[in-house]
Amino acid sequence: LSVPTVLTRMGVSEGFWHHEYWLPPGASWEDLKESADIHYPQPQHLLLCIPGALLLIFVRCIFERTMALPLGRALRVSDKRRPKVQTNATLEGFYILLGRAPKKEELVSLARKSDLPIRKVETWFRHRRAQDHPRLMKKFCEASWRFTFYFTLFFSELALLYDKPWFWDHNVCWLKFPQQPLPPVLGWFYLLELSFYCSLVVTLPFDVKRKDFKEQIIHHIATITLIFVSYCANMIRFGMIVMLVHDASDYILELAKILHYLKWKRVCEAVFDVFAVVFITSRLVIFPLTIYYYFVTKVSLFPISCLISAFLMILQLLHIFWSYVIIQMIFNVFLRGKKRQDARSDTEESDRSEGEDLARNK
């Protein structure tokens, strides 16, 4: 069956899947018909990302409880003792319904209603916010899961692509496009990446909230869109290279975060410096000057290629933003003599770790 036929049966408009939108000039869906020996991407297979995301969330829960949590305890990951908050229905009601940081006039009103001095009301809210601040063990478990996943994914991708001629010569990447048969293992890796980012979207509200929360949302939406669209347009070779470049630095950052939570300062600093070099090299040099360059110069203009180019540019803007934060922190440490701990330490009230704030780059 052709792609439009299958997707029309799924309730998707056939007009949406017109070959002029998805394929380069001169190509049609008839060119991507499967046979017994040759397989091409089938968009309906991407629906497996839904159970795939749920499975990854389940695996993550098991991993954190049975491996990360015991490991953290064995390595003596511990939280600072936090002051207990006295029960106060008036202040608790305001905290939950109206806000965690009341303004000056609201503090006066709350002090009057609760018959407490303003200073004690301020202290109550400060301690209450500290109670909701994520525990260090929770951060350790999250970083351990992401490190394990990213490390496994990156080196598996590297092993799969190392012997592919189009990995070393990007001109071959577009040879005979879009009539490029899909090896099943690459299709499964594509599905795994899509499932993982879908799982991140689902768990984002429950994970430790970083300063770059909005940027993370934009990144996840752009990544999911790029994976979906490139799969349907059979840009698997190009997509795998993009994934590999983006996954190259993620596991290093997660390792630096783990070391930070363990308070292994010197090792953490060394690993973070390696992360900074790999991130900036892969995101600001390799990605725009080779991968993106070959895409815009070798692929004909058609609607989906323009869409992919736009979303790749969104990712590049995020790369620049995160690289600026990294460079700014390094500048502060080495040229201004500030302690690195100032840039990455956690506080009772908020996560001020700039290194941790870079945590979702792909």
Coordinates of C-alpha atoms in Angstrom, one line a residue, residues 158 161-162 164-177 180 235-245 282 285-299:
L158 CA 28.0 5.5 16.9
L161 CA 26.8 4.5 11.8
Y162 CA 30.5 4.0 12.0
K164 CA 28.1 3.6 6.8
P165 CA 29.7 5.5 3.9
W166 CA 27.1 8.3 4.2
F167 CA 28.2 8.9 7.8
W168 CA 31.7 10.0 6.6
D169 CA 30.7 11.6 3.3
H170 CA 27.5 13.6 3.6
N171 CA 27.2 13.8 -0.2
V172 CA 26.4 10.1 -0.1
C173 CA 23.7 10.8 2.5
W174 CA 21.6 12.3 -0.3
L175 CA 22.5 9.9 -3.1
K176 CA 19.3 8.6 -4.8
F177 CA 17.1 10.4 -2.3
Q180 CA 16.8 4.9 0.1
M235 CA 15.4 11.5 5.5
I236 CA 16.6 8.8 7.8
R237 CA 20.3 9.1 7.1
F238 CA 20.3 12.8 7.7
G239 CA 18.1 12.4 10.8
M240 CA 20.4 9.8 12.3
I241 CA 23.4 12.1 11.9
V242 CA 21.6 15.0 13.5
M243 CA 20.6 12.8 16.4
L244 CA 24.2 11.5 16.9
V245 CA 25.6 15.1 17.0
S282 CA 29.2 19.8 18.1
V285 CA 30.7 24.1 14.6
I286 CA 29.9 20.6 13.3
F287 CA 26.1 21.1 13.2
P288 CA 25.8 24.4 11.3
L289 CA 29.0 24.2 9.2
T290 CA 28.7 20.6 7.9
I291 CA 25.3 19.0 8.6
Y292 CA 23.0 22.0 8.1
Y293 CA 25.2 23.3 5.2
Y294 CA 24.9 20.0 3.3
F295 CA 21.1 20.0 3.9
V296 CA 20.4 23.4 2.5
T297 CA 22.8 22.9 -0.4
K298 CA 22.1 19.4 -1.4
V299 CA 18.3 19.0 -0.9

